[in-house]
Coordinates of C-alpha atoms and ligand atoms in Angstrom, one line a residue:
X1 CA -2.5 -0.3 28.7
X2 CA -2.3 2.0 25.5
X3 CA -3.2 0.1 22.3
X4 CA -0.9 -0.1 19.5
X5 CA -1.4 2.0 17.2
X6 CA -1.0 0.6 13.2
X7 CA -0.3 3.3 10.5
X8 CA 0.3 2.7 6.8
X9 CA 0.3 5.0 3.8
X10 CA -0.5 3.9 0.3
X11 CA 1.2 6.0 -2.6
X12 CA -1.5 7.5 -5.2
X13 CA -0.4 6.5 -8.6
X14 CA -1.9 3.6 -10.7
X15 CA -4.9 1.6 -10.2
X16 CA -5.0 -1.0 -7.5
X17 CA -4.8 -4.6 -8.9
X18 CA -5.1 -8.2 -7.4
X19 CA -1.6 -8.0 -5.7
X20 CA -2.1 -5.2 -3.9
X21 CA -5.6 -6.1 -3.0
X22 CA -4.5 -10.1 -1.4
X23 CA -1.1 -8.0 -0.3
X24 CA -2.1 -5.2 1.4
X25 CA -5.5 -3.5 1.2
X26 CA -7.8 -7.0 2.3
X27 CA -5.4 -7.8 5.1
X28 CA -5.3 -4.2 6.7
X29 CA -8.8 -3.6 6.1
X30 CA -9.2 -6.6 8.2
X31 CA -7.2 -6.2 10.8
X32 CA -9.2 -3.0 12.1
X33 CA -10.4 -3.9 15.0
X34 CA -10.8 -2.4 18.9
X35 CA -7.7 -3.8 20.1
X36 CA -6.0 -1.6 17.9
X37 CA -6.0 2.4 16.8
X38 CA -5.6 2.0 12.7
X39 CA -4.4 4.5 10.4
X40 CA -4.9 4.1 6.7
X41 CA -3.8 7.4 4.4
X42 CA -3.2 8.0 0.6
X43 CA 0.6 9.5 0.2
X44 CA -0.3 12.0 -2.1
X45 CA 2.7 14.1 -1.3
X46 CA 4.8 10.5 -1.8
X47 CA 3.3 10.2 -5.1
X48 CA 5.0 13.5 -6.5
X49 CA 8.1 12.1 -6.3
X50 CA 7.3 9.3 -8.8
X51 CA 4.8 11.1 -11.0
X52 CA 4.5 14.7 -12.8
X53 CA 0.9 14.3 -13.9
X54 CA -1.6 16.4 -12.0
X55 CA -5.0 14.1 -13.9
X56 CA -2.8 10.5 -13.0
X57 CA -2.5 11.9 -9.1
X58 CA -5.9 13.1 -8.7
X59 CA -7.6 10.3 -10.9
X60 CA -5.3 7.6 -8.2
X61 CA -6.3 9.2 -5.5
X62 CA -10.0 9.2 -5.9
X63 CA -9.7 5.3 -7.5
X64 CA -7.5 4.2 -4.1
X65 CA -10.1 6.3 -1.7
X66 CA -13.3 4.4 -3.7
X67 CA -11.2 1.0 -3.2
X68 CA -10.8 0.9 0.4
X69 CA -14.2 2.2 1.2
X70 CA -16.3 0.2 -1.5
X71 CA -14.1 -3.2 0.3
X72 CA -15.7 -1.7 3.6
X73 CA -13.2 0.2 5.7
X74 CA -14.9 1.0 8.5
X75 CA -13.9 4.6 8.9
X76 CA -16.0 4.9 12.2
X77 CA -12.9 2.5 14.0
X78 CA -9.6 3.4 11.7
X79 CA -8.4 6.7 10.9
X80 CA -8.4 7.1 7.3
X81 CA -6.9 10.5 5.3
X82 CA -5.3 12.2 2.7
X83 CA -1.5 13.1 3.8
X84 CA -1.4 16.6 1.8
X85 CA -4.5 17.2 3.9
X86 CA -3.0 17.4 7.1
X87 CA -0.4 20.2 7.1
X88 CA 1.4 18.9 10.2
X89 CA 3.1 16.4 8.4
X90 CA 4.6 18.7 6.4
X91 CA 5.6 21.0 8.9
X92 CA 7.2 18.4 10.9
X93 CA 9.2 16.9 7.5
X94 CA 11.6 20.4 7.8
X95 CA 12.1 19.6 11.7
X96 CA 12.8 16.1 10.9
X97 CA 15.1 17.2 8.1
X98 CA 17.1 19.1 10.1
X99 CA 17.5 16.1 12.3
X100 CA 18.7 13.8 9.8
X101 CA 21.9 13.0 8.5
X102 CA 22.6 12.9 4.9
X103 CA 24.8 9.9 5.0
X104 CA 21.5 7.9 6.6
X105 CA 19.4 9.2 3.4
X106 CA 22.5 8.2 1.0
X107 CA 22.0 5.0 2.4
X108 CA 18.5 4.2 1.2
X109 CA 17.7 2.0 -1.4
X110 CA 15.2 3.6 -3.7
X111 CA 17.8 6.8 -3.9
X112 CA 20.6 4.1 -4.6
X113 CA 18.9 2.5 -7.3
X114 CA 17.8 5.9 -9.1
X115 CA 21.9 6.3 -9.1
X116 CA 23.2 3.0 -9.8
X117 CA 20.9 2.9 -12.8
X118 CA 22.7 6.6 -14.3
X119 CA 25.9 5.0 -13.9
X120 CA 25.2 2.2 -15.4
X121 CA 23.3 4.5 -18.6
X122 CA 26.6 6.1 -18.4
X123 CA 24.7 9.4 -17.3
X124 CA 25.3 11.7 -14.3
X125 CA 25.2 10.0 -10.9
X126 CA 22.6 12.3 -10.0
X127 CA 20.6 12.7 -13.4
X128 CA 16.7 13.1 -13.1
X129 CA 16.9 12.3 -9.0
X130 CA 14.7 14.8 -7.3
X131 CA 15.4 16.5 -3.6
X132 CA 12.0 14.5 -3.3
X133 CA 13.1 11.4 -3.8
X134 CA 16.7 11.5 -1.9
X135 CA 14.6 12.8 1.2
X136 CA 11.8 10.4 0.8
X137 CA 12.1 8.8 3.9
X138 CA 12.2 11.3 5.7
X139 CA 8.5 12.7 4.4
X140 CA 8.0 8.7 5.4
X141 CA 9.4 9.2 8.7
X142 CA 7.3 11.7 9.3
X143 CA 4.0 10.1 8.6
X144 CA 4.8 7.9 10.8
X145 CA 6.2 9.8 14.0
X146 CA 3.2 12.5 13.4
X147 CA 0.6 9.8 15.1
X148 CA 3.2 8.2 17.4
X149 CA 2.8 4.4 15.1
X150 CA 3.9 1.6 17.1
X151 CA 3.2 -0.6 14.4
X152 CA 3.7 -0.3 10.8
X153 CA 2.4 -2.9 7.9
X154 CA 4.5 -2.6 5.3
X155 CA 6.3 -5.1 2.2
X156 CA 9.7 -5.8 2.7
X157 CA 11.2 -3.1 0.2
X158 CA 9.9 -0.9 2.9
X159 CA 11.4 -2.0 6.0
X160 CA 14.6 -0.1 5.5
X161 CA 12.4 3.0 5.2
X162 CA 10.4 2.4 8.6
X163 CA 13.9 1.5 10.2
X164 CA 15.3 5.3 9.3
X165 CA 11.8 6.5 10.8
X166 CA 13.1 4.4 14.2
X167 CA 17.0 6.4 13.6
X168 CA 15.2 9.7 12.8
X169 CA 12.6 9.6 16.1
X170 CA 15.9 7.9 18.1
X171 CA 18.3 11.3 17.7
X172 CA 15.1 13.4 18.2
X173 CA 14.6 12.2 21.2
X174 CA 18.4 12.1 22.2
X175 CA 18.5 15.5 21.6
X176 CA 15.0 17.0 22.6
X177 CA 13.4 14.7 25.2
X178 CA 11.1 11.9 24.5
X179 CA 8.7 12.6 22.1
X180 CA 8.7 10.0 19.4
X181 CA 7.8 6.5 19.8
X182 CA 10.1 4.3 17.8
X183 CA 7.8 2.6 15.0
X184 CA 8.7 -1.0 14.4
X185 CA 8.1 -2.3 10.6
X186 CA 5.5 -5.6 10.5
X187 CA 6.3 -7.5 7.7
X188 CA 3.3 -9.7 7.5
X189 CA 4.8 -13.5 5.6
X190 CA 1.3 -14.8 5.6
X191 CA 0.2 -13.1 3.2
X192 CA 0.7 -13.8 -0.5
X193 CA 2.6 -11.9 -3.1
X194 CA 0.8 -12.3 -6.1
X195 CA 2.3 -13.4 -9.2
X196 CA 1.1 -11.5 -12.7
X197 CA 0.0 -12.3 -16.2
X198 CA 3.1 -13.7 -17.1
X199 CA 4.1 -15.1 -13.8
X200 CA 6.9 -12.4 -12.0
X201 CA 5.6 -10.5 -9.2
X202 CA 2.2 -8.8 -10.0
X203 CA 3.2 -5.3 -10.8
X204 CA 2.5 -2.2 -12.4
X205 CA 6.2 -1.7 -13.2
X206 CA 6.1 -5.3 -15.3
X207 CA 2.5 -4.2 -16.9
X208 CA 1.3 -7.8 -16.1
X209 CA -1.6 -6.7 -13.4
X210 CA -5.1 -7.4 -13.0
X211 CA -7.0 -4.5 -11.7
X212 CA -8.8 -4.8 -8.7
X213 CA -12.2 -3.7 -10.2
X214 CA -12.4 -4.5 -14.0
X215 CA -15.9 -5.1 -15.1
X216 CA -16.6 -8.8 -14.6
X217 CA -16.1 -9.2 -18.6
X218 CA -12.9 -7.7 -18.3
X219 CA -11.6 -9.6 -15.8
X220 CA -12.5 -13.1 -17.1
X221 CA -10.7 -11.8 -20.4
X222 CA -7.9 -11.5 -18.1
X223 CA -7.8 -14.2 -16.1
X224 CA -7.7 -16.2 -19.6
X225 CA -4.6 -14.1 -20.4
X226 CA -2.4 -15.9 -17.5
X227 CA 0.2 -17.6 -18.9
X228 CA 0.5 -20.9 -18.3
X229 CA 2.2 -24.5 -19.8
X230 CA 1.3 -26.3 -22.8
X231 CA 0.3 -29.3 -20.5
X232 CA -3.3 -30.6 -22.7
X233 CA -6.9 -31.3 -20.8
X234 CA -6.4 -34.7 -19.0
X235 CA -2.4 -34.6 -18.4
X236 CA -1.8 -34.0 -14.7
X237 CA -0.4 -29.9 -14.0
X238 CA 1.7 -28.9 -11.2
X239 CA -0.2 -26.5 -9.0
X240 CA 2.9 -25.3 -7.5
X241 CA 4.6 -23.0 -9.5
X242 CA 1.1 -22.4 -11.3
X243 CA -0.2 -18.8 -11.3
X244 CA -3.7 -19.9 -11.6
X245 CA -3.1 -22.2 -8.7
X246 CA -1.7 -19.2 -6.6
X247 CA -4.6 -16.7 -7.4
X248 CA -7.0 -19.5 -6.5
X249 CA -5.5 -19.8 -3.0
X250 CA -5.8 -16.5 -2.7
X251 CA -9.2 -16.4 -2.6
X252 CA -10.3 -20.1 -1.7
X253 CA -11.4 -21.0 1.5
X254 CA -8.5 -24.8 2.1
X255 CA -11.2 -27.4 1.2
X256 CA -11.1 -25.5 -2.2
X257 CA -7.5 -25.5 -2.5
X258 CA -7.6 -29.3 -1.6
X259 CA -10.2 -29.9 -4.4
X260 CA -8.1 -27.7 -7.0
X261 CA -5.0 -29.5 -6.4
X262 CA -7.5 -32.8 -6.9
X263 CA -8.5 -31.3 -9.9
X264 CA -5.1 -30.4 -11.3
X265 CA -3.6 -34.0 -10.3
X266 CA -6.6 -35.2 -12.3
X267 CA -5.8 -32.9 -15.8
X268 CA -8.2 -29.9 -15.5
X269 CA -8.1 -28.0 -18.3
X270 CA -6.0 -24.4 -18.3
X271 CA -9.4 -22.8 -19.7
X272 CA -12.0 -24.9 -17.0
X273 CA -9.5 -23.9 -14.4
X274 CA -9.2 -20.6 -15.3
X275 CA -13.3 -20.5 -15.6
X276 CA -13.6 -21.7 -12.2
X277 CA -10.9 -18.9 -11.1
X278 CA -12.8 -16.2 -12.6
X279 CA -15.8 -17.0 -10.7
X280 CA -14.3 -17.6 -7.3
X281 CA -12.8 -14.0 -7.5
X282 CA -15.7 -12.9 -9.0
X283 CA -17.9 -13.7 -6.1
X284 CA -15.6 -11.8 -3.3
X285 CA -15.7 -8.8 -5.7
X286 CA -19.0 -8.3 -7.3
X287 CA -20.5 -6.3 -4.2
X288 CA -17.4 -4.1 -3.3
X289 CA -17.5 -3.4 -7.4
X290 CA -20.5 -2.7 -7.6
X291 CA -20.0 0.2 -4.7
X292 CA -17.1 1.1 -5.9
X293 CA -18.5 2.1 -9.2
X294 CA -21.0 3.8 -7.2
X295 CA -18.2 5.8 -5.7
X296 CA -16.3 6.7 -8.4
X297 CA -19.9 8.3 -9.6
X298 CA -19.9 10.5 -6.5
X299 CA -16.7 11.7 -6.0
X300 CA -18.1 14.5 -3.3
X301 CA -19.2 11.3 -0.9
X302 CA -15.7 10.1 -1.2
X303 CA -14.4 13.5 -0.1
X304 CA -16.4 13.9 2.6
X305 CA -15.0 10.8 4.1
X306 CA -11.7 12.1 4.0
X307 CA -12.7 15.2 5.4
X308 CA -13.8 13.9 7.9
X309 CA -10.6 11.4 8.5
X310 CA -8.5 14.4 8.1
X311 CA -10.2 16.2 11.2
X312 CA -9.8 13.3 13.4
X313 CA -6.3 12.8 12.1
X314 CA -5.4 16.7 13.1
X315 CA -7.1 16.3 16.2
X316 CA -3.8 14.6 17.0
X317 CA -1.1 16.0 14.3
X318 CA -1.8 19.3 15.9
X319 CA -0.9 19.1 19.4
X320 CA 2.2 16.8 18.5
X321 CA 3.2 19.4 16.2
X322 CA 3.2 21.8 19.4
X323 CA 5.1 19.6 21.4
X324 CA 7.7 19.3 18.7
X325 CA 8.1 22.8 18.3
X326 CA 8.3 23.6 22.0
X327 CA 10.9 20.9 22.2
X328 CA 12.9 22.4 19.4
X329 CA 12.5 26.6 20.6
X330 CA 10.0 27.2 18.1
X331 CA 7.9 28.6 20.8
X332 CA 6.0 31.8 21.8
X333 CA 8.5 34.8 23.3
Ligands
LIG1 N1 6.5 4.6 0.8 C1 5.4 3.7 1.0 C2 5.3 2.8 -0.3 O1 5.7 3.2 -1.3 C3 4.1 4.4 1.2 C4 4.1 5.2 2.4 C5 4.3 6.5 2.6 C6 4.1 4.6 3.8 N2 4.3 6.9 3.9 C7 4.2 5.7 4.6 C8 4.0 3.3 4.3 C9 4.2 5.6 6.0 C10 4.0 3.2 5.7 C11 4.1 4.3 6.5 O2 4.7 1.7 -0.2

């Protein structure tokens, strides 16, 4: 039996916080394992489309590389890369392009938004959106058909995205032969989405995040920024609802859940709760912190690593990018 293969891509801009963290990068990290082929990249080509800052990319990129390996990826088993560093994917975007229809990419949300947003402003339909982001999924689809992903982890804004990858790699294979295998999106309702600072969604767009690796000053100065009720020490608080009470499960093992919800039945104080929180998270991160800073220091060892992800990674882009190209009469004469 071949093993599924699970690819996801993380676009390089901002600084990884909390959410992503419980969200994304913790669960993937942990689901590498031998009964699967993982593949973990940074979508520096993705993050073009949303930012015009050569420093922001870079400085993302090398903060997003240091995070996954300082929470120990273990490179050895999952195939972990920077996109712009394997040109196949490029390559097979224009094939793919030519394959799609324009009425599927008119369809996609993050395009629709961009334009629904102008009209609204009273502004050109079209103002500020970028070839790069109307063809977005399509640079998506290719990340994703390049390595032949059964499986693909994503949040649910994304789903439409890996569902055009499934069209695209559908009519390719309608047209050319079987080449593709159709990706299926994994939507994963276990895990948590984190709420922020002032309790909507933890994320960078609301500026209400807690980075992932804030020095441990820092982050108890933010944990004591998370808004909460004027409930006083001794009434009983609602941990449902409660933002401290969601971060906590987030990290807590259940019989420190049960004894948080004890504690908030019993009037814990906002400050003692949000003391305790600080040093539960504090625990799961002081080590990876500590290597990530390490990390950062040493940009070169970080480097390397993709490197060498990026060899193993066109160990397999390049021969699918031959097979494409036969299929389509790109071919020697
Ligand atoms: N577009 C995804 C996001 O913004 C990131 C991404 C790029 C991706 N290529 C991918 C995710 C391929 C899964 C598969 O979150």
């Amino acid at each position: 039996m071949t093993k599924s293969r699970i690819l996801t891509g993380i676009t390089t801009t901002g600084t990884p916080h909390l959410g992503n963290y419980v969200g994304a990068i913790r669960p993937a990290i942990r689901s590498v394992s031998d009964d699967s082929q993982a593949f973990f990249f940074l979508a520096d080509l993705h993050a073009l489309i949303k930012c015009q800052d050569p420093e922001k990319i870079q400085q993302s990129t090398k903060e997003i590389a240091a995070t996954w390996l300082a929470l120990g990826l273990d490179t050895d088993k999952a195939v972990f890369y920077r996109q712009s560093d394997v040109p196949e994917i490029s390559e097979l975007n224009w094939v793919l392009s030519c394959m799609t229809a324009k009425g599927l990419m008119n369809r996609a949300h993050a395009y629709k938004a961009a334009v629904d947003q102008n009209v609204a402003d009273g502004l050109d339909a079209d103002s500020a959106v970028t070839m790069g982001l109307f063809s977005y999924p399509v640079l998506m689809a290719a990340d994703i058909l390049m390595f032949n992903a059964s499986d693909v982890p994503v949040g649910k804004d994304q789903i439409q995205h890996v569902e055009m990858a499934r069209d695209i790699a559908g009519r390719f294979n309608h047209h050319f032969g079987e080449v593709f295998v159709q990706p299926q999106a994994r939507v994963d309702d276990n895990v948590a989405v984190l709420q922020g600072l002032d309790g909507r969604k933890m994320s960078k767009s609301y500026n209400n995040t807690i980075p992932l690796f804030l020095p441990e000053k820092k982050l108890r100065k933010h944990i004591n920024k998370i808004k909460t009720n004027l409930l006083e020490p001794g009434e009983p608080k609602d941990p449902d609802g409660s933002t401290v009470f969601q971060l906590w499960q987030a990290f807590a093992t259940d019989e420190q859940c049960e004894q948080m919800r004890q504690a908030f039945a019993d009037g814990i104080a906002w400050g003692e709760a949000k003391k305790q929180l600080a040093d539960l998270i504090n625990e799961e991160l002081a080590e990876p912190r500590e290597k990530y800073e390490q990390l950062m220091a040493n940009s070169s060892d970080i480097e390397a690593v993709l490197q060498q992800g990026a060899e193993k990674a066109r160990a397999l882009s390049r021969p699918l990018l031959a097979q494409v190209k036969a299929a389509v009469g790109i071919r020697p004469l």
